[in-house]
Amino acid sequence: MICLNISPLVKKDLFILVLMMITVPLAGELNFYPINETFRVSFGVPIFLFFLLLFRKIPAILSGLLTAIQVVVFRILLEFINQGNMNLTSSFEANFPSFFFYFAYACLFYLAKVNRFYHRPILIGLIGITIEILSDLTEILMQYFVLGITIKLAALSEILIMAISHSFLVVSFFTIMQLYEAQAREKHIRKQNEHMLMLISNLYEESIHLKKTLLDAENITKKSYDLYKCLNVLQNEGTTTHTVKDLGRQALTIAGEVHEIKKDNQRIYAGLSKLISDESFTDYMNLVELVSIIKRTNEKYASILGKNIQVEYSITGAHPPYHVFTLLSIINNIVTNAVEAIDKTGKITISIERENHLVKFQIKDNGPGFIQKHKNLIFKPGFTTKYDYSGNPSTGMGLSFVKEIVEQLEGDITVQNRLEGTGSIFTIRLSANHLMEKG
């Protein structure tokens, strides 16, 4: 079964075309004959012009051709219904000049590119008058050459009057429609602005809580590292710099602050879930979508830091949905480190491939890399080469945390400097079973 993917504008134009082919022949029967018994002036003309102004995708020539044929067929059919035994040839000869009127009208409309003047109704009116007069002359010429019917020059004034009245009628109605559309658009924009202001207000509220959470997390990281050093002193040197009671109190404080972060994050998550109610949050995600999130967030982070860093990725092999938070904890941590390490401009490349039951991740950057003697220290807690603007060192917990997660998942992580220049390469191998949804 063939499924056609038609854009909304084309669908709208097709609906207008069908309506036009029905309405114009019907409106054409509301008419009178100011010149002779074959030259009619009808309300089909202003209706025809109005519909031509509505098209956005379908060419005016095509719609004019179909409508012109429909007008002739409809008039012949109507005469057949009214008269019964009629002469088909004479009926066709009497009605076919109308085809040239509508088709000439559509061709002239197309050549004049009237739709360019959508917001200049007076100019549309003037062009409409000219087009209708030329189309009338085309129909009259066809009557003259085929039927031998002539008109007096005085009748041309009536053609001019009818053209002016038709264009005035269409332009008036079209202007009213534009005003209505402008009001509806203004109302819609006002609604959108109100919604956006409310959304920004809610996000600002969430950002305050998120900032508090970030500060709490920073404090916990420092306290955890201090506790780690104290425990190392007790274990390695057998000193009693801190009593067990003091360490227990410090651990309890950390646990309490972690609990605060958990409560804040639950509240923020609930608030964001309500704001983005049409999104479904899931623990497992398509790998392309997941890496795209890492790309966007880190490029945005680089921009905030005043850096121009491009994040690229390549994925090979078949990959089922993987656990979101595990991969974010691993890949995003390394990519963020690279963003912070690169000076001003650079590139980070994420490569992911499936090797049987293993998934291999490689994160390359063209930053400063690392000193070879520091290679064995990179994954140690507290080791850092990064300092903020005040000269305060980073906690150095990120890569040690990544290594801990990788080892818990029975994987391995290695790092080396790039051979082709500056920068480093992190390589991680994990079992796909530890990343896939069970069941």
Short mmCIF file of C-alpha atoms in Angstrom, two decimals:
data_model
loop_
_atom_site.label_atom_id
_atom_site.label_comp_id
_atom_site.label_asym_id
_atom_site.label_seq_id
_atom_site.Cartn_x
_atom_site.Cartn_y
_atom_site.Cartn_z
CA MET A 1 0.00 0.00 0.00
CA ILE A 2 1.43 3.38 -1.05
CA CYS A 3 1.23 6.14 1.56
CA LEU A 4 1.52 9.70 0.21
CA ASN A 5 3.19 12.20 2.48
CA ILE A 6 1.37 15.43 1.58
CA SER A 7 2.24 18.65 3.38
CA PRO A 8 -0.53 20.56 5.19
CA LEU A 9 -0.29 23.48 2.70
CA VAL A 10 -0.82 21.14 -0.27
CA LYS A 11 -3.76 19.47 1.49
CA LYS A 12 -5.28 22.88 2.11
CA ASP A 13 -4.77 23.87 -1.54
CA LEU A 14 -6.41 20.64 -2.75
CA PHE A 15 -9.44 21.37 -0.56
CA ILE A 16 -9.61 24.93 -1.97
CA LEU A 17 -9.34 23.55 -5.52
CA VAL A 18 -12.27 21.15 -5.02
CA LEU A 19 -14.35 23.91 -3.44
CA MET A 20 -13.41 26.26 -6.29
CA MET A 21 -14.46 23.77 -8.98
CA ILE A 22 -17.86 23.42 -7.29
CA THR A 23 -18.51 27.04 -6.32
CA VAL A 24 -17.36 28.94 -9.44
CA PRO A 25 -19.71 27.12 -11.90
CA LEU A 26 -22.62 27.57 -9.46
CA ALA A 27 -21.84 31.27 -8.90
CA GLY A 28 -21.53 31.66 -12.67
CA GLU A 29 -25.26 30.96 -13.00
CA LEU A 30 -26.00 34.18 -11.10
CA ASN A 31 -25.51 36.30 -14.20
CA PHE A 32 -26.84 38.75 -16.76
CA TYR A 33 -26.05 39.61 -20.41
CA PRO A 34 -25.10 43.29 -20.82
CA ILE A 35 -23.70 42.96 -24.38
CA ASN A 36 -25.31 40.10 -26.28
CA GLU A 37 -27.11 36.84 -25.70
CA THR A 38 -23.84 34.87 -25.49
CA PHE A 39 -21.58 37.21 -23.48
CA ARG A 40 -22.52 36.82 -19.82
CA VAL A 41 -21.30 38.67 -16.71
CA SER A 42 -21.57 36.53 -13.58
CA PHE A 43 -20.62 36.30 -9.93
CA GLY A 44 -18.33 33.42 -10.85
CA VAL A 45 -15.59 35.91 -11.74
CA PRO A 46 -15.08 37.51 -8.29
CA ILE A 47 -15.38 34.07 -6.67
CA PHE A 48 -12.73 32.79 -9.10
CA LEU A 49 -10.35 35.65 -8.25
CA PHE A 50 -10.88 35.15 -4.53
CA PHE A 51 -10.00 31.46 -4.73
CA LEU A 52 -6.89 32.19 -6.82
CA LEU A 53 -5.67 34.48 -4.06
CA LEU A 54 -5.93 31.64 -1.52
CA PHE A 55 -3.61 29.16 -3.26
CA ARG A 56 -0.09 28.74 -1.85
CA LYS A 57 1.29 25.61 -3.53
CA ILE A 58 -0.93 24.71 -6.51
CA PRO A 59 -0.14 26.88 -9.60
CA ALA A 60 -2.89 29.24 -10.75
CA ILE A 61 -2.66 27.88 -14.32
CA LEU A 62 -3.53 24.33 -13.21
CA SER A 63 -6.43 25.41 -11.02
CA GLY A 64 -7.65 27.75 -13.77
CA LEU A 65 -7.52 25.02 -16.41
CA LEU A 66 -9.52 22.56 -14.28
CA THR A 67 -12.06 25.20 -13.28
CA ALA A 68 -12.48 26.42 -16.87
CA ILE A 69 -13.23 22.87 -18.04
CA GLN A 70 -15.62 22.38 -15.14
CA VAL A 71 -17.51 25.60 -16.00
CA VAL A 72 -18.08 24.52 -19.62
CA VAL A 73 -19.10 20.97 -18.64
CA PHE A 74 -21.45 22.27 -15.95
CA ARG A 75 -23.20 24.70 -18.31
CA ILE A 76 -23.64 22.06 -21.00
CA LEU A 77 -25.00 19.61 -18.42
CA LEU A 78 -27.35 22.25 -17.02
CA GLU A 79 -28.75 22.98 -20.50
CA PHE A 80 -29.23 19.27 -21.09
CA ILE A 81 -31.21 18.96 -17.84
CA ASN A 82 -33.35 22.01 -18.62
CA GLN A 83 -33.98 21.39 -22.33
CA GLY A 84 -33.88 17.60 -22.64
CA ASN A 85 -33.38 17.08 -26.41
CA MET A 86 -30.69 19.63 -27.12
CA ASN A 87 -28.05 19.93 -29.79
CA LEU A 88 -24.76 19.07 -28.08
CA THR A 89 -22.68 20.79 -30.76
CA SER A 90 -24.57 24.07 -30.56
CA SER A 91 -24.45 23.95 -26.74
CA PHE A 92 -20.71 23.41 -26.82
CA GLU A 93 -20.22 26.28 -29.32
CA ALA A 94 -22.26 28.60 -27.13
CA ASN A 95 -20.39 27.78 -23.92
CA PHE A 96 -16.82 26.93 -24.85
CA PRO A 97 -15.67 30.63 -25.11
CA SER A 98 -16.10 30.76 -21.32
CA PHE A 99 -13.24 28.28 -21.10
CA PHE A 100 -10.90 30.83 -22.68
CA PHE A 101 -12.05 33.52 -20.26
CA TYR A 102 -11.23 31.52 -17.12
CA PHE A 103 -8.08 29.96 -18.51
CA ALA A 104 -6.77 33.33 -19.79
CA TYR A 105 -7.65 34.86 -16.41
CA ALA A 106 -5.61 32.18 -14.55
CA CYS A 107 -2.64 32.51 -16.95
CA LEU A 108 -2.55 36.29 -16.59
CA PHE A 109 -2.89 35.94 -12.79
CA TYR A 110 0.09 33.56 -12.79
CA LEU A 111 2.23 35.75 -15.06
CA ALA A 112 1.50 38.85 -12.96
CA LYS A 113 2.49 36.89 -9.80
CA VAL A 114 -0.43 38.49 -7.97
CA ASN A 115 0.25 36.48 -4.80
CA ARG A 116 3.40 38.57 -4.27
CA PHE A 117 1.12 41.49 -3.38
CA TYR A 118 -0.80 39.57 -0.71
CA HIS A 119 -0.53 42.52 1.72
CA ARG A 120 -1.26 45.24 -0.89
CA PRO A 121 -4.99 44.88 -1.60
CA ILE A 122 -5.30 48.08 -3.65
CA LEU A 123 -2.63 46.87 -6.08
CA ILE A 124 -4.39 43.48 -6.25
CA GLY A 125 -7.59 45.31 -7.17
CA LEU A 126 -5.93 47.26 -9.98
CA ILE A 127 -4.27 44.14 -11.38
CA GLY A 128 -7.59 42.27 -11.08
CA ILE A 129 -9.34 44.94 -13.17
CA THR A 130 -6.69 44.67 -15.90
CA ILE A 131 -6.76 40.88 -15.92
CA GLU A 132 -10.55 40.71 -16.13
CA ILE A 133 -10.68 43.19 -19.05
CA LEU A 134 -8.03 41.22 -20.96
CA SER A 135 -9.84 37.95 -20.22
CA ASP A 136 -13.15 39.44 -21.40
CA LEU A 137 -11.46 40.53 -24.62
CA THR A 138 -10.07 37.00 -25.06
CA GLU A 139 -13.57 35.52 -24.73
CA ILE A 140 -15.04 38.12 -27.11
CA LEU A 141 -12.35 37.41 -29.70
CA MET A 142 -13.12 33.69 -29.52
CA GLN A 143 -16.83 34.49 -30.06
CA TYR A 144 -15.91 36.68 -33.01
CA PHE A 145 -13.64 34.16 -34.79
CA VAL A 146 -15.73 31.05 -34.07
CA LEU A 147 -19.31 32.32 -33.87
CA GLY A 148 -18.97 35.54 -35.84
CA ILE A 149 -20.51 37.62 -33.04
CA THR A 150 -19.43 41.27 -32.78
CA ILE A 151 -19.91 43.90 -30.10
CA LYS A 152 -20.12 47.65 -30.11
CA LEU A 153 -17.36 49.81 -28.65
CA ALA A 154 -19.86 51.28 -26.19
CA ALA A 155 -20.14 47.86 -24.55
CA LEU A 156 -16.50 48.08 -23.50
CA SER A 157 -17.48 50.67 -20.89
CA GLU A 158 -19.82 48.10 -19.34
CA ILE A 159 -16.96 45.59 -19.27
CA LEU A 160 -14.80 48.15 -17.46
CA ILE A 161 -17.54 48.89 -14.91
CA MET A 162 -18.09 45.19 -14.23
CA ALA A 163 -14.32 44.61 -13.86
CA ILE A 164 -14.06 47.48 -11.36
CA SER A 165 -17.07 46.25 -9.35
CA HIS A 166 -15.77 42.66 -9.30
CA SER A 167 -12.32 43.69 -8.14
CA PHE A 168 -13.74 46.08 -5.54
CA LEU A 169 -15.96 43.30 -4.18
CA VAL A 170 -13.09 40.79 -3.97
CA VAL A 171 -10.58 43.25 -2.49
CA SER A 172 -13.11 44.35 0.15
CA PHE A 173 -13.86 40.79 1.21
CA PHE A 174 -10.19 39.79 1.01
CA THR A 175 -9.20 42.75 3.22
CA ILE A 176 -11.83 41.81 5.80
CA MET A 177 -10.48 38.25 5.78
CA GLN A 178 -6.92 39.53 6.26
CA LEU A 179 -8.02 41.67 9.21
CA TYR A 180 -9.72 38.65 10.75
CA GLU A 181 -6.58 36.53 10.22
CA ALA A 182 -4.43 39.30 11.74
CA GLN A 183 -6.66 39.47 14.81
CA ALA A 184 -6.65 35.68 15.16
CA ARG A 185 -2.85 35.62 14.73
CA GLU A 186 -2.42 38.39 17.30
CA LYS A 187 -4.63 36.50 19.75
CA HIS A 188 -2.63 33.31 19.17
CA ILE A 189 0.69 35.13 19.65
CA ARG A 190 -0.61 36.75 22.83
CA LYS A 191 -1.59 33.32 24.15
CA GLN A 192 1.83 31.95 23.25
CA ASN A 193 3.57 34.85 24.98
CA GLU A 194 1.48 34.37 28.12
CA HIS A 195 2.28 30.67 28.08
CA MET A 196 5.99 31.39 27.55
CA LEU A 197 6.06 33.89 30.41
CA MET A 198 4.41 31.35 32.69
CA LEU A 199 6.86 28.69 31.53
CA ILE A 200 9.87 30.96 32.12
CA SER A 201 8.53 31.87 35.55
CA ASN A 202 8.19 28.20 36.47
CA LEU A 203 11.62 27.36 35.07
CA TYR A 204 13.14 30.24 37.04
CA GLU A 205 11.62 28.79 40.19
CA GLU A 206 13.07 25.37 39.33
CA SER A 207 16.49 26.92 38.59
CA ILE A 208 16.64 28.37 42.12
CA HIS A 209 16.14 24.92 43.61
CA LEU A 210 18.59 23.43 41.12
CA LYS A 211 21.25 25.99 42.10
CA LYS A 212 20.78 25.02 45.74
CA THR A 213 21.16 21.36 44.76
CA LEU A 214 24.40 22.11 42.90
CA LEU A 215 25.85 23.91 45.93
CA ASP A 216 24.81 21.03 48.19
CA ALA A 217 26.41 18.55 45.79
CA GLU A 218 29.66 20.55 45.75
CA ASN A 219 29.76 20.65 49.56
CA ILE A 220 29.06 16.92 49.78
CA THR A 221 31.83 16.17 47.29
CA LYS A 222 34.35 18.14 49.36
CA LYS A 223 33.23 16.58 52.63
CA SER A 224 33.30 13.10 51.11
CA TYR A 225 36.84 13.64 49.89
CA ASP A 226 37.92 14.95 53.29
CA LEU A 227 36.38 11.88 54.88
CA TYR A 228 38.19 9.70 52.36
CA LYS A 229 41.55 11.30 53.28
CA CYS A 230 40.89 10.91 56.98
CA LEU A 231 40.04 7.24 56.58
CA ASN A 232 43.23 6.77 54.54
CA VAL A 233 45.26 8.34 57.34
CA LEU A 234 43.67 6.03 59.89
CA GLN A 235 44.20 2.99 57.71
CA ASN A 236 47.74 3.64 56.49
CA GLU A 237 49.39 5.37 59.43
CA GLY A 238 47.37 4.11 62.35
CA THR A 239 47.03 7.66 63.72
CA THR A 240 44.09 8.98 65.66
CA THR A 241 43.80 12.36 64.02
CA HIS A 242 40.04 11.97 64.02
CA THR A 243 38.04 9.91 66.44
CA VAL A 244 35.51 7.42 65.14
CA LYS A 245 32.81 9.59 66.69
CA ASP A 246 33.93 12.64 64.66
CA LEU A 247 34.04 10.62 61.44
CA GLY A 248 30.60 9.16 62.17
CA ARG A 249 29.22 12.66 62.72
CA GLN A 250 30.75 13.80 59.42
CA ALA A 251 29.30 10.79 57.60
CA LEU A 252 25.87 11.52 59.11
CA THR A 253 26.08 15.12 57.91
CA ILE A 254 26.91 13.92 54.40
CA ALA A 255 24.00 11.45 54.46
CA GLY A 256 21.62 14.24 55.55
CA GLU A 257 22.78 16.57 52.76
CA VAL A 258 22.46 13.76 50.20
CA HIS A 259 18.90 13.24 51.42
CA GLU A 260 18.25 16.98 50.90
CA ILE A 261 19.55 16.74 47.35
CA LYS A 262 17.32 13.73 46.72
CA LYS A 263 14.24 15.62 47.93
CA ASP A 264 15.13 18.70 45.87
CA ASN A 265 15.73 16.60 42.76
CA GLN A 266 12.44 14.78 43.22
CA ARG A 267 10.64 18.12 43.45
CA ILE A 268 12.47 19.54 40.42
CA TYR A 269 11.80 16.38 38.43
CA ALA A 270 8.09 16.54 39.30
CA GLY A 271 7.96 20.22 38.28
CA LEU A 272 9.72 19.66 34.97
CA SER A 273 7.59 16.59 34.26
CA LYS A 274 4.50 18.76 34.63
CA LEU A 275 5.94 21.48 32.38
CA ILE A 276 6.85 18.93 29.72
CA SER A 277 3.76 16.81 30.12
CA ASP A 278 3.79 15.48 26.56
CA GLU A 279 7.24 13.91 26.99
CA SER A 280 7.59 10.41 28.43
CA PHE A 281 10.59 9.97 30.70
CA THR A 282 12.16 6.54 30.50
CA ASP A 283 15.16 4.74 31.98
CA TYR A 284 16.14 3.31 28.56
CA MET A 285 16.71 5.30 25.38
CA ASN A 286 17.76 4.90 21.77
CA LEU A 287 21.54 5.38 21.56
CA VAL A 288 21.36 8.06 18.85
CA GLU A 289 18.94 10.14 20.94
CA LEU A 290 21.07 9.68 24.05
CA VAL A 291 24.34 10.72 22.37
CA SER A 292 22.50 13.65 20.72
CA ILE A 293 21.57 14.90 24.19
CA ILE A 294 25.23 14.66 25.28
CA LYS A 295 26.27 16.54 22.12
CA ARG A 296 23.75 19.38 22.59
CA THR A 297 24.29 19.87 26.32
CA ASN A 298 28.10 19.93 26.05
CA GLU A 299 28.14 22.27 23.06
CA LYS A 300 25.84 24.57 25.04
CA TYR A 301 28.11 24.21 28.10
CA ALA A 302 31.13 25.11 25.94
CA SER A 303 29.30 28.17 24.64
CA ILE A 304 28.56 29.29 28.21
CA LEU A 305 32.29 28.97 28.96
CA GLY A 306 33.05 31.16 25.93
CA LYS A 307 34.51 28.29 23.91
CA ASN A 308 33.84 27.09 20.37
CA ILE A 309 33.84 23.30 20.68
CA GLN A 310 32.23 20.91 18.21
CA VAL A 311 31.02 17.51 19.43
CA GLU A 312 30.72 14.80 16.78
CA TYR A 313 29.69 11.17 17.08
CA SER A 314 29.55 7.96 15.08
CA ILE A 315 27.66 4.78 15.94
CA THR A 316 28.19 1.44 14.23
CA GLY A 317 26.51 -1.89 14.80
CA ALA A 318 23.08 -2.83 16.12
CA HIS A 319 22.28 -1.27 19.48
CA PRO A 320 19.10 -1.80 21.53
CA PRO A 321 17.94 0.92 23.95
CA TYR A 322 20.56 1.38 26.71
CA HIS A 323 20.25 2.53 30.31
CA VAL A 324 20.18 6.33 30.21
CA PHE A 325 21.70 7.26 33.55
CA THR A 326 24.54 4.74 33.39
CA LEU A 327 25.79 6.03 30.04
CA LEU A 328 25.21 9.66 30.99
CA SER A 329 27.29 9.13 34.14
CA ILE A 330 30.12 7.62 32.09
CA ILE A 331 30.21 9.38 28.70
CA ASN A 332 28.94 12.80 29.77
CA ASN A 333 31.51 12.99 32.59
CA ILE A 334 34.41 12.39 30.20
CA VAL A 335 33.06 14.72 27.51
CA THR A 336 32.46 17.49 30.07
CA ASN A 337 36.04 17.06 31.32
CA ALA A 338 37.26 17.47 27.73
CA VAL A 339 35.16 20.63 27.29
CA GLU A 340 36.72 22.11 30.42
CA ALA A 341 40.23 21.06 29.39
CA ILE A 342 40.15 22.48 25.84
CA ASP A 343 41.35 26.06 25.78
CA LYS A 344 39.24 28.03 23.28
CA THR A 345 38.38 25.98 20.22
CA GLY A 346 38.41 22.27 19.63
CA LYS A 347 36.61 19.11 18.69
CA ILE A 348 35.42 16.09 20.65
CA THR A 349 34.57 12.84 18.88
CA ILE A 350 32.44 10.08 20.41
CA SER A 351 32.72 6.69 18.66
CA ILE A 352 30.55 3.75 19.68
CA GLU A 353 30.66 0.28 18.17
CA ARG A 354 29.32 -3.14 19.03
CA GLU A 355 31.84 -5.98 19.33
CA ASN A 356 29.74 -9.13 19.81
CA HIS A 357 28.57 -8.93 23.43
CA LEU A 358 30.77 -5.89 24.19
CA VAL A 359 30.11 -2.21 23.52
CA LYS A 360 33.20 -0.10 22.90
CA PHE A 361 33.12 3.64 23.61
CA GLN A 362 35.92 5.99 22.51
CA ILE A 363 36.00 9.67 23.41
CA LYS A 364 38.71 11.66 21.60
CA ASP A 365 39.54 15.34 22.03
CA ASN A 366 42.19 17.71 20.74
CA GLY A 367 42.81 19.36 24.09
CA PRO A 368 46.15 19.56 25.92
CA GLY A 369 46.16 15.84 26.81
CA PHE A 370 48.00 14.74 29.96
CA ILE A 371 51.59 14.48 31.16
CA GLN A 372 52.79 10.90 30.86
CA LYS A 373 53.87 10.69 34.51
CA HIS A 374 50.29 11.53 35.55
CA LYS A 375 48.79 8.63 33.60
CA ASN A 376 48.53 6.36 36.66
CA LEU A 377 47.05 9.19 38.75
CA ILE A 378 44.22 10.26 36.44
CA PHE A 379 41.66 7.88 37.96
CA LYS A 380 42.78 8.49 41.57
CA PRO A 381 40.28 10.36 43.79
CA GLY A 382 41.36 13.96 44.34
CA PHE A 383 43.77 14.21 41.40
CA THR A 384 43.09 17.23 39.20
CA THR A 385 44.79 19.60 36.80
CA LYS A 386 41.83 22.00 36.61
CA TYR A 387 41.45 25.21 38.61
CA ASP A 388 38.69 27.80 38.61
CA TYR A 389 39.17 31.55 38.08
CA SER A 390 39.88 32.00 41.80
CA GLY A 391 42.63 29.40 41.74
CA ASN A 392 40.63 26.78 43.61
CA PRO A 393 41.30 23.22 42.42
CA SER A 394 38.56 20.91 41.17
CA THR A 395 37.60 18.05 43.49
CA GLY A 396 39.08 15.48 41.09
CA MET A 397 36.26 13.04 41.75
CA GLY A 398 34.79 12.80 38.22
CA LEU A 399 37.11 10.30 36.55
CA SER A 400 37.48 8.20 39.70
CA PHE A 401 33.67 8.01 39.81
CA VAL A 402 33.58 6.93 36.14
CA LYS A 403 36.21 4.23 36.78
CA GLU A 404 34.24 2.98 39.78
CA ILE A 405 31.03 2.65 37.69
CA VAL A 406 32.86 0.91 34.83
CA GLU A 407 34.45 -1.60 37.19
CA GLN A 408 31.12 -2.26 38.91
CA LEU A 409 29.73 -3.12 35.47
CA GLU A 410 32.67 -5.52 34.95
CA GLY A 411 34.15 -3.34 32.22
CA ASP A 412 37.48 -1.59 31.73
CA ILE A 413 38.57 1.96 30.96
CA THR A 414 41.91 3.14 29.58
CA VAL A 415 43.36 6.51 28.54
CA GLN A 416 46.20 7.52 26.25
CA ASN A 417 47.45 10.59 24.45
CA ARG A 418 46.64 10.83 20.77
CA LEU A 419 49.49 9.84 18.47
CA GLU A 420 48.55 12.30 15.72
CA GLY A 421 48.75 15.39 17.93
CA THR A 422 47.49 16.92 21.12
CA GLY A 423 44.55 15.51 23.01
CA SER A 424 43.59 12.29 24.73
CA ILE A 425 41.59 9.15 23.98
CA PHE A 426 39.43 7.42 26.58
CA THR A 427 38.42 3.88 25.68
CA ILE A 428 35.71 2.05 27.61
CA ARG A 429 34.48 -1.51 27.07
CA LEU A 430 31.28 -2.66 28.72
CA SER A 431 29.14 -5.75 28.43
CA ALA A 432 25.97 -4.94 26.48
CA ASN A 433 23.96 -7.07 28.94
CA HIS A 434 24.72 -4.61 31.74
CA LEU A 435 23.31 -1.71 29.69
CA MET A 436 20.24 -3.36 28.19
CA GLU A 437 16.78 -3.55 29.71
CA LYS A 438 16.20 -6.87 31.37
CA GLY A 439 13.25 -8.98 30.36
#
